[in-house]
Amino acid sequence: MTGVLIIGAGIAGVTTALSLAAVGVECRVVDRVRELSAVGVGINLQPHAVRELTELGLGDRLAEHGVATAEAVHFDRFGNRIWREPRGVAAGFGWPQYSIHRGTLQTLLLAEVRERLGEDSVRVGLAFESCVETANGVSARLRTREGAEVTVDADALVGADGLYSAVRAWAHPGEGAPIGAGIRMWRGTTAGPPFLGGRTMIVAGSNSAAKFVAYPITPTVNGRTTINWVAEVRLPDDDLRADWTAPGRLADVLPHFADWRFAWLDVPKLIRGSATILEYPMVDRDPLPWWGTSRVTLAGDAAHPMYPIGSNGGSQAILDARVLAYYLATESDPVTALASYETARREPVSVIQLANRRLGPERVLRTVAERAPRGFTHIEDVLTPAELADIGAAYRNTTSTAAAELNARDSWHPDKRGRQG
Ligand SMILES: Cc1cc2nc3c(=O)[nH]c(=O)nc-3n(C[C@H](O)[C@H](O)[C@H](O)COP(=O)(O)OP(=O)(O)OC[C@H]3O[C@@H](n4cnc5c(N)ncnc54)[C@H](O)[C@@H]3O)c2cc1C
């Protein structure tokens, strides 16, 4: 094969394939799983990722399957409101933020890849093991599930193979296991009536003990939606194996939230209502000093696994895909293209990885929990006017800058440079 070999058919891998197809660069995707099924629970796509998928022609599909999130609201563990911030279009972005089922997103991206690039463009049951770079290309050694070795030659190779990336391990041997935050997460999806208007993401409590995040991920039909929830509890990191399909136990999570009944949401009922509960440790890895070698690079979680704070992992993977395709389409050779891609992406995304370790607006949430351990009626009784003003200013500064930058910046599609997507 010539063209680009993409290792991994997760969000990063399939979006890279769609992005390369959009600029006329030949590619193929392999994944080690036997079958690509709609696994996972909810995921968020920030406006910068929605812009990229919209430019790839998928805006209508996202609107059809996801929920355009209008606001994020923070509460204490009794459901008293601390602050709210608009999201997506309501925050001034030219594109919405979508909350969507990760499996639905992957399935719709994969279907587009197969339709646009052909059925053979994605091969399952092939795991990357190692590769050799030559002056003119890269030769990858893959393994079938039956144990046979397969060699595939390409102009360039993209490791989009997730948190336990074999491509990253090949390029950075001896890195070791992911790093834990001392927080366990249980996740589920529960059908029910929408709360607080149906387009709100809620964050209740604080990571000093327990925190609960919930948001709808399907359009409301007949008064029902699918509510994604994440229950986070501070616990020792005694098991850092991170497997998105690992089942969790109701008995382990429920006691931490047993009396979290708000006027507008019954948290224990929501937790009990999920047919499946998944358990996952909050892990990431240190930012890398460099991602790839001359013809090999990384994208998505393989390059920059991050805590799911600020709902950015999938969105950054989508940006990687688009930027990589841009440089492969516009630079004279793959080696220069991969170097330009890494220059454009590595440092900005490393900053996000490290910022997520500060656990977002945790400082304020902890302050509220400490000062009002039994709840409050008016947030003005808990936080000083200066502290409240700081929250508002910090939000406005970050969001208005981000929205203005996204709305004004050039497209990552070479043909659309010079005009907004
Ligand atoms: C099964 C699954 C479920 C998930 N569910 C959620 C969720 O509910 N909510 C959420 O926020 N995030 C979820 N994530 C993580 C989320 O998809 C990522 O954080 C983000 O979207 C970046 O995606 P990615 O494509 O870089 O990595 P991933 O989504 O992890 O995809 C990596 C892909 O690479 C494949 N792969 C791994 N090793 C090899 C190898 N050696 N050779 C070939 N292929 C290989 C894997 O099978 C996988 O398909 C899930 C990931 C997976 C794999």
Short mmCIF file of C-alpha atoms and ligand atoms in Angstrom, two decimals:
data_model
loop_
_atom_site.label_atom_id
_atom_site.label_comp_id
_atom_site.label_asym_id
_atom_site.label_seq_id
_atom_site.Cartn_x
_atom_site.Cartn_y
_atom_site.Cartn_z
CA MET A 1 0.00 0.00 0.00
CA THR A 2 1.00 3.60 -0.47
CA GLY A 3 -0.73 6.42 1.35
CA VAL A 4 -1.34 6.53 5.09
CA LEU A 5 -1.84 3.57 7.39
CA ILE A 6 -4.01 4.48 10.41
CA ILE A 7 -3.75 2.23 13.45
CA GLY A 8 -7.00 2.29 15.45
CA ALA A 9 -10.61 2.92 14.37
CA GLY A 10 -11.70 4.99 17.37
CA ILE A 11 -12.81 8.61 17.05
CA ALA A 12 -9.27 9.75 16.12
CA GLY A 13 -8.67 7.01 13.55
CA VAL A 14 -11.94 7.25 11.65
CA THR A 15 -11.91 11.06 11.65
CA THR A 16 -8.36 10.95 10.29
CA ALA A 17 -9.58 8.68 7.49
CA LEU A 18 -12.48 11.01 6.65
CA SER A 19 -10.19 14.05 6.77
CA LEU A 20 -7.60 12.42 4.49
CA ALA A 21 -10.30 11.35 2.05
CA ALA A 22 -11.60 14.92 1.99
CA VAL A 23 -8.20 16.16 0.77
CA GLY A 24 -7.56 13.28 -1.63
CA VAL A 25 -4.89 11.41 0.38
CA GLU A 26 -5.15 7.65 0.17
CA CYS A 27 -5.44 5.80 3.49
CA ARG A 28 -6.51 2.62 5.22
CA VAL A 29 -7.52 1.91 8.84
CA VAL A 30 -6.84 -1.22 10.89
CA ASP A 31 -8.14 -2.07 14.36
CA ARG A 32 -7.27 -4.97 16.60
CA VAL A 33 -10.85 -5.70 17.70
CA ARG A 34 -12.82 -8.52 16.08
CA GLU A 35 -15.80 -6.23 15.52
CA LEU A 36 -16.30 -2.50 15.87
CA SER A 37 -19.42 -2.22 18.00
CA ALA A 38 -21.13 0.85 19.44
CA VAL A 39 -19.34 0.78 22.80
CA GLY A 40 -19.24 3.49 25.45
CA VAL A 41 -21.57 5.99 27.01
CA GLY A 42 -21.78 9.75 26.54
CA ILE A 43 -19.13 11.99 25.05
CA ASN A 44 -19.03 15.72 24.37
CA LEU A 45 -18.00 17.44 21.19
CA GLN A 46 -16.85 21.00 21.76
CA PRO A 47 -17.63 23.66 19.14
CA HIS A 48 -14.11 23.44 17.66
CA ALA A 49 -14.66 19.73 16.93
CA VAL A 50 -18.22 20.28 15.70
CA ARG A 51 -16.84 22.82 13.23
CA GLU A 52 -14.45 20.17 11.84
CA LEU A 53 -17.13 17.50 11.56
CA THR A 54 -19.50 20.03 9.97
CA GLU A 55 -16.86 20.82 7.36
CA LEU A 56 -16.63 17.09 6.72
CA GLY A 57 -20.36 17.15 5.94
CA LEU A 58 -21.61 15.63 9.19
CA GLY A 59 -23.32 18.61 10.83
CA ASP A 60 -26.84 17.35 10.12
CA ARG A 61 -26.07 13.87 11.46
CA LEU A 62 -24.79 15.34 14.73
CA ALA A 63 -27.89 17.51 15.07
CA GLU A 64 -30.07 14.47 14.40
CA HIS A 65 -28.41 12.18 16.97
CA GLY A 66 -26.97 14.47 19.64
CA VAL A 67 -28.12 17.20 21.98
CA ALA A 68 -26.93 20.78 21.43
CA THR A 69 -25.84 21.55 24.98
CA ALA A 70 -26.88 25.08 25.99
CA GLU A 71 -25.38 25.43 29.48
CA ALA A 72 -23.28 23.82 32.20
CA VAL A 73 -24.52 24.41 35.74
CA HIS A 74 -22.53 23.74 38.90
CA PHE A 75 -24.29 22.75 42.14
CA ASP A 76 -23.25 21.69 45.61
CA ARG A 77 -24.01 18.08 46.63
CA PHE A 78 -27.49 19.21 47.81
CA GLY A 79 -28.42 20.60 44.40
CA ASN A 80 -28.01 24.28 45.33
CA ARG A 81 -26.82 26.28 42.34
CA ILE A 82 -23.30 27.76 42.53
CA TRP A 83 -22.99 29.14 39.01
CA ARG A 84 -24.06 28.55 35.41
CA GLU A 85 -22.24 29.14 32.18
CA PRO A 86 -23.64 29.11 28.65
CA ARG A 87 -22.19 26.60 26.21
CA GLY A 88 -21.91 26.28 22.44
CA VAL A 89 -23.90 28.78 20.39
CA ALA A 90 -25.29 30.35 23.58
CA ALA A 91 -21.68 31.15 24.56
CA GLY A 92 -20.97 32.92 21.27
CA PHE A 93 -19.44 30.04 19.31
CA GLY A 94 -20.40 29.73 15.65
CA TRP A 95 -20.98 25.99 16.18
CA PRO A 96 -22.89 24.08 18.87
CA GLN A 97 -21.47 21.82 21.55
CA TYR A 98 -23.02 18.36 21.19
CA SER A 99 -23.49 15.71 23.83
CA ILE A 100 -23.83 12.36 22.09
CA HIS A 101 -23.43 8.63 22.71
CA ARG A 102 -19.83 7.68 21.91
CA GLY A 103 -20.99 4.48 20.18
CA THR A 104 -23.45 6.43 18.01
CA LEU A 105 -20.72 8.90 17.06
CA GLN A 106 -18.22 6.18 16.20
CA THR A 107 -20.83 4.23 14.22
CA LEU A 108 -21.83 7.21 12.16
CA LEU A 109 -18.22 8.20 11.47
CA LEU A 110 -17.35 4.63 10.54
CA ALA A 111 -20.34 4.35 8.18
CA GLU A 112 -19.16 7.53 6.42
CA VAL A 113 -15.62 6.13 6.09
CA ARG A 114 -16.94 2.91 4.52
CA GLU A 115 -19.24 4.80 2.20
CA ARG A 116 -16.67 7.39 1.08
CA LEU A 117 -13.53 5.19 1.02
CA GLY A 118 -15.01 1.76 0.36
CA GLU A 119 -15.74 -1.28 2.54
CA ASP A 120 -12.11 -2.42 2.41
CA SER A 121 -10.81 0.83 3.86
CA VAL A 122 -11.28 -0.44 7.44
CA ARG A 123 -9.95 -3.87 8.46
CA VAL A 124 -10.63 -5.30 11.89
CA GLY A 125 -8.76 -8.09 13.65
CA LEU A 126 -5.33 -6.61 12.88
CA ALA A 127 -3.13 -5.37 15.73
CA PHE A 128 -0.07 -3.17 15.28
CA GLU A 129 3.09 -4.64 16.77
CA SER A 130 6.03 -2.68 15.38
CA CYS A 131 7.34 -0.93 12.30
CA VAL A 132 10.50 -0.14 10.39
CA GLU A 133 11.13 3.17 8.67
CA THR A 134 13.04 3.35 5.40
CA ALA A 135 14.10 6.31 3.29
CA ASN A 136 10.88 6.04 1.25
CA GLY A 137 8.28 4.73 3.63
CA VAL A 138 7.32 2.76 6.67
CA SER A 139 6.71 -0.96 6.92
CA ALA A 140 4.29 -2.03 9.67
CA ARG A 141 4.20 -5.47 11.24
CA LEU A 142 0.62 -6.35 12.18
CA ARG A 143 -0.81 -9.50 13.78
CA THR A 144 -4.16 -11.13 13.01
CA ARG A 145 -6.25 -12.56 15.85
CA GLU A 146 -5.31 -16.03 14.61
CA GLY A 147 -1.63 -15.16 15.14
CA ALA A 148 -0.52 -14.64 11.54
CA GLU A 149 1.91 -11.83 10.77
CA VAL A 150 0.95 -9.30 8.11
CA THR A 151 3.27 -6.61 6.72
CA VAL A 152 1.80 -3.39 5.35
CA ASP A 153 3.91 -0.71 3.64
CA ALA A 154 2.83 2.91 3.70
CA ASP A 155 4.12 6.43 3.12
CA ALA A 156 3.24 7.34 6.71
CA LEU A 157 1.74 5.68 9.77
CA VAL A 158 -0.61 7.27 12.33
CA GLY A 159 -0.93 5.69 15.76
CA ALA A 160 -4.56 6.41 16.74
CA ASP A 161 -4.67 3.40 19.03
CA GLY A 162 -5.76 4.95 22.29
CA LEU A 163 -4.55 5.04 25.88
CA TYR A 164 -2.52 1.81 25.61
CA SER A 165 -1.14 2.71 22.19
CA ALA A 166 1.25 0.13 20.77
CA VAL A 167 2.56 2.76 18.34
CA ARG A 168 3.36 5.10 21.22
CA ALA A 169 5.06 2.20 23.06
CA TRP A 170 7.11 1.49 19.92
CA ALA A 171 8.17 5.16 19.63
CA HIS A 172 8.59 5.71 23.39
CA PRO A 173 9.60 2.37 24.88
CA GLY A 174 9.56 1.98 28.66
CA GLU A 175 7.00 4.72 29.34
CA GLY A 176 5.03 2.53 31.71
CA ALA A 177 1.44 2.57 32.93
CA PRO A 178 -1.05 5.46 32.85
CA ILE A 179 -1.03 7.82 35.86
CA GLY A 180 -4.00 7.87 38.24
CA ALA A 181 -5.73 10.89 39.79
CA GLY A 182 -6.99 9.00 42.85
CA ILE A 183 -10.55 9.15 41.47
CA ARG A 184 -12.79 6.29 40.32
CA MET A 185 -15.54 6.91 37.82
CA TRP A 186 -18.71 4.93 37.30
CA ARG A 187 -20.70 5.66 34.17
CA GLY A 188 -24.10 4.76 32.86
CA THR A 189 -27.00 5.84 30.68
CA THR A 190 -30.58 5.94 31.92
CA ALA A 191 -33.77 6.72 30.02
CA GLY A 192 -35.94 9.35 31.68
CA PRO A 193 -37.57 12.74 31.42
CA PRO A 194 -35.22 15.62 30.60
CA PHE A 195 -34.24 17.91 33.48
CA LEU A 196 -33.68 21.68 33.65
CA GLY A 197 -34.89 22.31 30.11
CA GLY A 198 -33.27 19.29 28.45
CA ARG A 199 -30.02 20.89 27.20
CA THR A 200 -28.17 21.31 30.49
CA MET A 201 -25.04 19.57 31.71
CA ILE A 202 -24.98 19.47 35.51
CA VAL A 203 -21.96 19.10 37.77
CA ALA A 204 -22.83 18.54 41.44
CA GLY A 205 -20.53 18.14 44.44
CA SER A 206 -16.75 18.28 44.36
CA ASN A 207 -13.82 15.99 43.79
CA SER A 208 -12.75 16.41 47.40
CA ALA A 209 -15.27 13.59 48.07
CA ALA A 210 -17.89 12.78 45.44
CA LYS A 211 -19.05 14.48 42.29
CA PHE A 212 -21.90 13.74 39.89
CA VAL A 213 -22.08 14.84 36.26
CA ALA A 214 -25.18 14.28 34.11
CA TYR A 215 -26.39 15.41 30.70
CA PRO A 216 -28.84 14.22 28.03
CA ILE A 217 -27.31 12.58 24.94
CA THR A 218 -30.33 11.91 22.73
CA PRO A 219 -33.06 14.21 21.44
CA THR A 220 -36.19 14.11 23.63
CA VAL A 221 -38.91 11.91 22.09
CA ASN A 222 -42.31 11.53 23.78
CA GLY A 223 -40.98 13.27 26.88
CA ARG A 224 -38.02 10.87 27.27
CA THR A 225 -34.31 11.23 26.67
CA THR A 226 -31.19 9.19 27.41
CA ILE A 227 -29.32 10.71 30.32
CA ASN A 228 -25.58 10.07 30.54
CA TRP A 229 -24.15 10.16 34.04
CA VAL A 230 -20.68 9.97 35.56
CA ALA A 231 -20.23 9.41 39.29
CA GLU A 232 -16.73 10.29 40.52
CA VAL A 233 -15.46 9.29 43.96
CA ARG A 234 -12.07 10.06 45.51
CA LEU A 235 -10.57 6.63 46.28
CA PRO A 236 -7.05 5.18 46.43
CA ASP A 237 -5.63 4.18 43.04
CA ASP A 238 -5.32 0.48 43.78
CA ASP A 239 -6.46 -0.62 40.30
CA LEU A 240 -5.35 1.52 37.40
CA ARG A 241 -6.36 -0.82 34.59
CA ALA A 242 -8.43 1.35 32.29
CA ASP A 243 -10.88 -0.65 30.21
CA TRP A 244 -13.88 1.13 28.74
CA THR A 245 -15.90 -2.06 28.80
CA ALA A 246 -15.15 -3.01 32.45
CA PRO A 247 -18.42 -3.47 34.37
CA GLY A 248 -18.93 -1.61 37.65
CA ARG A 249 -21.11 -2.66 40.59
CA LEU A 250 -24.17 -0.74 41.77
CA ALA A 251 -23.22 -1.58 45.37
CA ASP A 252 -19.85 0.18 44.95
CA VAL A 253 -21.21 3.45 43.60
CA LEU A 254 -24.70 3.91 45.06
CA PRO A 255 -23.73 4.41 48.74
CA HIS A 256 -21.71 7.51 47.83
CA PHE A 257 -24.82 9.17 46.35
CA ALA A 258 -27.65 7.52 48.34
CA ASP A 259 -29.22 10.81 49.57
CA TRP A 260 -28.45 13.02 46.55
CA ARG A 261 -32.09 13.85 45.79
CA PHE A 262 -32.58 17.26 44.20
CA ALA A 263 -35.94 18.85 43.40
CA TRP A 264 -35.18 18.38 39.70
CA LEU A 265 -33.11 15.16 39.67
CA ASP A 266 -33.12 11.98 41.77
CA VAL A 267 -29.48 10.86 41.53
CA PRO A 268 -29.82 7.40 43.17
CA LYS A 269 -32.82 6.64 40.93
CA LEU A 270 -30.79 7.66 37.89
CA ILE A 271 -27.89 5.42 38.92
CA ARG A 272 -30.22 2.48 39.60
CA GLY A 273 -31.95 2.97 36.24
CA SER A 274 -28.90 2.19 34.12
CA ALA A 275 -28.97 -1.28 32.57
CA THR A 276 -25.15 -1.38 32.65
CA ILE A 277 -22.66 0.42 34.84
CA LEU A 278 -19.08 0.87 33.61
CA GLU A 279 -16.15 1.53 35.95
CA TYR A 280 -13.03 3.38 34.90
CA PRO A 281 -10.17 5.03 36.80
CA MET A 282 -9.38 8.68 36.08
CA VAL A 283 -6.02 8.36 34.32
CA ASP A 284 -3.81 10.21 31.90
CA ARG A 285 -0.18 10.22 30.80
CA ASP A 286 2.50 12.88 30.92
CA PRO A 287 2.78 15.07 27.81
CA LEU A 288 5.47 13.72 25.46
CA PRO A 289 8.54 15.76 24.47
CA TRP A 290 7.94 14.59 20.89
CA TRP A 291 5.26 12.40 19.35
CA GLY A 292 6.64 10.54 16.40
CA THR A 293 9.59 9.84 14.15
CA SER A 294 9.94 10.96 10.56
CA ARG A 295 7.12 8.85 9.05
CA VAL A 296 5.27 7.79 12.18
CA THR A 297 3.07 10.02 14.33
CA LEU A 298 0.38 9.82 17.01
CA ALA A 299 -3.16 11.19 17.26
CA GLY A 300 -5.96 11.28 19.83
CA ASP A 301 -5.52 9.44 23.14
CA ALA A 302 -2.37 7.74 21.84
CA ALA A 303 -0.74 11.17 21.67
CA HIS A 304 -2.35 12.95 24.61
CA PRO A 305 -4.64 10.98 26.93
CA MET A 306 -6.25 13.44 29.33
CA TYR A 307 -8.64 13.51 32.26
CA PRO A 308 -12.23 13.92 31.05
CA ILE A 309 -12.42 17.41 32.56
CA GLY A 310 -13.81 20.01 30.19
CA SER A 311 -15.04 17.23 27.90
CA ASN A 312 -12.14 17.60 25.51
CA GLY A 313 -10.59 14.16 24.72
CA GLY A 314 -12.72 13.30 21.70
CA SER A 315 -12.71 16.91 20.48
CA GLN A 316 -8.92 17.16 20.52
CA ALA A 317 -8.71 13.85 18.64
CA ILE A 318 -10.92 15.33 15.90
CA LEU A 319 -8.72 18.42 15.67
CA ASP A 320 -5.62 16.23 15.36
CA ALA A 321 -7.21 14.43 12.44
CA ARG A 322 -8.03 17.60 10.55
CA VAL A 323 -4.69 19.29 11.14
CA LEU A 324 -2.78 16.16 10.12
CA ALA A 325 -4.80 15.88 6.90
CA TYR A 326 -4.20 19.55 6.16
CA TYR A 327 -0.43 19.16 6.33
CA LEU A 328 -0.38 15.87 4.44
CA ALA A 329 -2.34 17.61 1.67
CA THR A 330 -0.28 20.76 1.54
CA GLU A 331 3.34 19.83 2.36
CA SER A 332 5.62 18.43 -0.30
CA ASP A 333 6.41 15.14 1.50
CA PRO A 334 5.04 13.11 4.40
CA VAL A 335 8.09 13.68 6.63
CA THR A 336 7.71 17.46 6.51
CA ALA A 337 3.93 17.12 6.87
CA LEU A 338 4.19 15.03 10.04
CA ALA A 339 6.72 17.46 11.51
CA SER A 340 4.42 20.43 10.77
CA TYR A 341 1.45 18.57 12.28
CA GLU A 342 3.35 17.88 15.46
CA THR A 343 4.53 21.49 15.68
CA ALA A 344 0.95 22.72 15.31
CA ARG A 345 -0.63 20.31 17.76
CA ARG A 346 1.74 18.98 20.42
CA GLU A 347 2.28 22.03 22.59
CA PRO A 348 -1.31 23.38 22.63
CA VAL A 349 -2.73 19.99 23.49
CA SER A 350 -0.05 19.37 26.16
CA VAL A 351 -1.24 22.58 27.84
CA ILE A 352 -4.79 21.19 27.94
CA GLN A 353 -3.56 17.85 29.32
CA LEU A 354 -1.79 19.60 32.18
CA ALA A 355 -4.64 22.05 32.82
CA ASN A 356 -7.02 19.09 33.18
CA ARG A 357 -4.86 17.77 36.02
CA ARG A 358 -5.98 20.79 38.01
CA LEU A 359 -9.47 19.27 37.74
CA GLY A 360 -11.19 22.32 36.24
CA PRO A 361 -13.05 24.66 38.57
CA GLU A 362 -12.45 22.32 41.53
CA ARG A 363 -10.99 25.01 43.77
CA VAL A 364 -14.29 26.90 43.91
CA LEU A 365 -16.34 23.72 44.36
CA ARG A 366 -14.15 22.66 47.25
CA THR A 367 -14.36 26.07 48.87
CA VAL A 368 -18.16 25.90 48.73
CA ALA A 369 -18.15 22.35 50.17
CA GLU A 370 -15.86 23.44 53.01
CA ARG A 371 -17.70 26.64 53.89
CA ALA A 372 -21.22 25.23 53.54
CA PRO A 373 -20.99 21.51 54.30
CA ARG A 374 -24.76 21.34 54.94
CA GLY A 375 -25.75 23.35 51.88
CA PHE A 376 -26.85 26.95 51.41
CA THR A 377 -29.77 29.06 50.27
CA HIS A 378 -27.93 31.94 48.60
CA ILE A 379 -24.47 31.49 47.09
CA GLU A 380 -23.76 35.11 48.12
CA ASP A 381 -23.74 33.85 51.74
CA VAL A 382 -20.93 31.41 50.89
CA LEU A 383 -18.69 33.18 48.38
CA THR A 384 -17.63 36.81 48.62
CA PRO A 385 -18.61 39.27 45.87
CA ALA A 386 -14.95 39.26 44.76
CA GLU A 387 -14.88 35.45 44.52
CA LEU A 388 -18.12 35.42 42.53
CA ALA A 389 -16.80 38.13 40.23
CA ASP A 390 -13.63 36.09 39.69
CA ILE A 391 -15.61 33.04 38.58
CA GLY A 392 -17.59 35.12 36.09
CA ALA A 393 -14.50 36.91 34.79
CA ALA A 394 -12.47 33.70 34.42
CA TYR A 395 -15.32 32.08 32.49
CA ARG A 396 -15.89 35.12 30.26
CA ASN A 397 -12.19 35.55 29.51
CA THR A 398 -11.62 31.93 28.52
CA THR A 399 -14.86 31.52 26.61
CA SER A 400 -14.99 34.81 24.79
CA THR A 401 -11.37 34.39 23.67
CA ALA A 402 -11.97 30.81 22.58
CA ALA A 403 -15.19 31.71 20.73
CA ALA A 404 -13.63 34.71 18.98
CA GLU A 405 -10.60 32.65 17.94
CA LEU A 406 -12.63 29.73 16.65
CA ASN A 407 -15.10 31.93 14.79
CA ALA A 408 -12.32 33.92 13.11
CA ARG A 409 -9.74 31.27 12.35
CA ASP A 410 -9.13 29.74 8.96
CA SER A 411 -10.54 26.37 8.03
CA TRP A 412 -8.27 23.33 8.22
CA HIS A 413 -9.55 22.34 4.79
CA PRO A 414 -7.04 23.59 2.20
CA ASP A 415 -9.79 24.63 -0.28
CA LYS A 416 -11.62 26.64 2.34
CA ARG A 417 -8.61 28.64 3.56
CA GLY A 418 -9.38 32.31 3.79
CA ARG A 419 -13.05 31.89 4.54
CA GLN A 420 -14.92 30.65 7.55
CA GLY A 421 -16.08 26.99 7.47
C1 LIG B 1 -14.43 0.92 23.65
C2 LIG B 1 -14.25 2.37 24.04
C3 LIG B 1 -15.29 3.03 24.70
C4 LIG B 1 -15.13 4.36 25.10
N1 LIG B 1 -16.17 4.99 25.71
C5 LIG B 1 -16.06 6.29 26.04
C6 LIG B 1 -17.13 6.96 26.64
O1 LIG B 1 -18.17 6.38 26.89
N2 LIG B 1 -17.00 8.28 26.97
C7 LIG B 1 -15.84 8.95 26.70
O2 LIG B 1 -15.74 10.14 27.00
N3 LIG B 1 -14.79 8.33 26.11
C8 LIG B 1 -14.87 7.02 25.78
N4 LIG B 1 -13.81 6.39 25.19
C9 LIG B 1 -12.58 7.14 24.98
C10 LIG B 1 -12.72 8.15 23.86
O3 LIG B 1 -13.20 7.52 22.70
C11 LIG B 1 -11.37 8.77 23.66
O4 LIG B 1 -10.94 9.36 24.86
C12 LIG B 1 -11.37 9.87 22.61
O5 LIG B 1 -12.50 9.85 21.80
C13 LIG B 1 -10.14 9.73 21.73
O6 LIG B 1 -10.32 8.60 20.91
P1 LIG B 1 -9.16 7.79 20.23
O7 LIG B 1 -9.66 7.39 18.88
O8 LIG B 1 -7.89 8.51 20.32
O9 LIG B 1 -8.98 6.51 21.16
P2 LIG B 1 -9.95 5.29 21.39
O10 LIG B 1 -11.37 5.71 21.31
O11 LIG B 1 -9.48 4.63 22.61
O12 LIG B 1 -9.70 4.31 20.12
C14 LIG B 1 -8.51 3.58 19.96
C15 LIG B 1 -8.75 2.42 18.99
O13 LIG B 1 -7.49 1.78 18.73
C16 LIG B 1 -7.66 0.37 18.74
N5 LIG B 1 -6.37 -0.25 19.09
C17 LIG B 1 -5.76 -0.30 20.29
N6 LIG B 1 -4.57 -0.92 20.20
C18 LIG B 1 -4.44 -1.30 18.90
C19 LIG B 1 -3.40 -1.98 18.18
N7 LIG B 1 -2.27 -2.41 18.76
N8 LIG B 1 -3.56 -2.20 16.87
C20 LIG B 1 -4.70 -1.78 16.24
N9 LIG B 1 -5.70 -1.13 16.87
C21 LIG B 1 -5.57 -0.89 18.17
C22 LIG B 1 -8.75 0.16 19.79
O14 LIG B 1 -9.41 -1.08 19.57
C23 LIG B 1 -9.67 1.35 19.56
O15 LIG B 1 -10.68 1.08 18.61
C24 LIG B 1 -13.92 5.06 24.81
C25 LIG B 1 -12.87 4.39 24.14
C26 LIG B 1 -13.05 3.05 23.75
C27 LIG B 1 -11.92 2.34 23.00
#
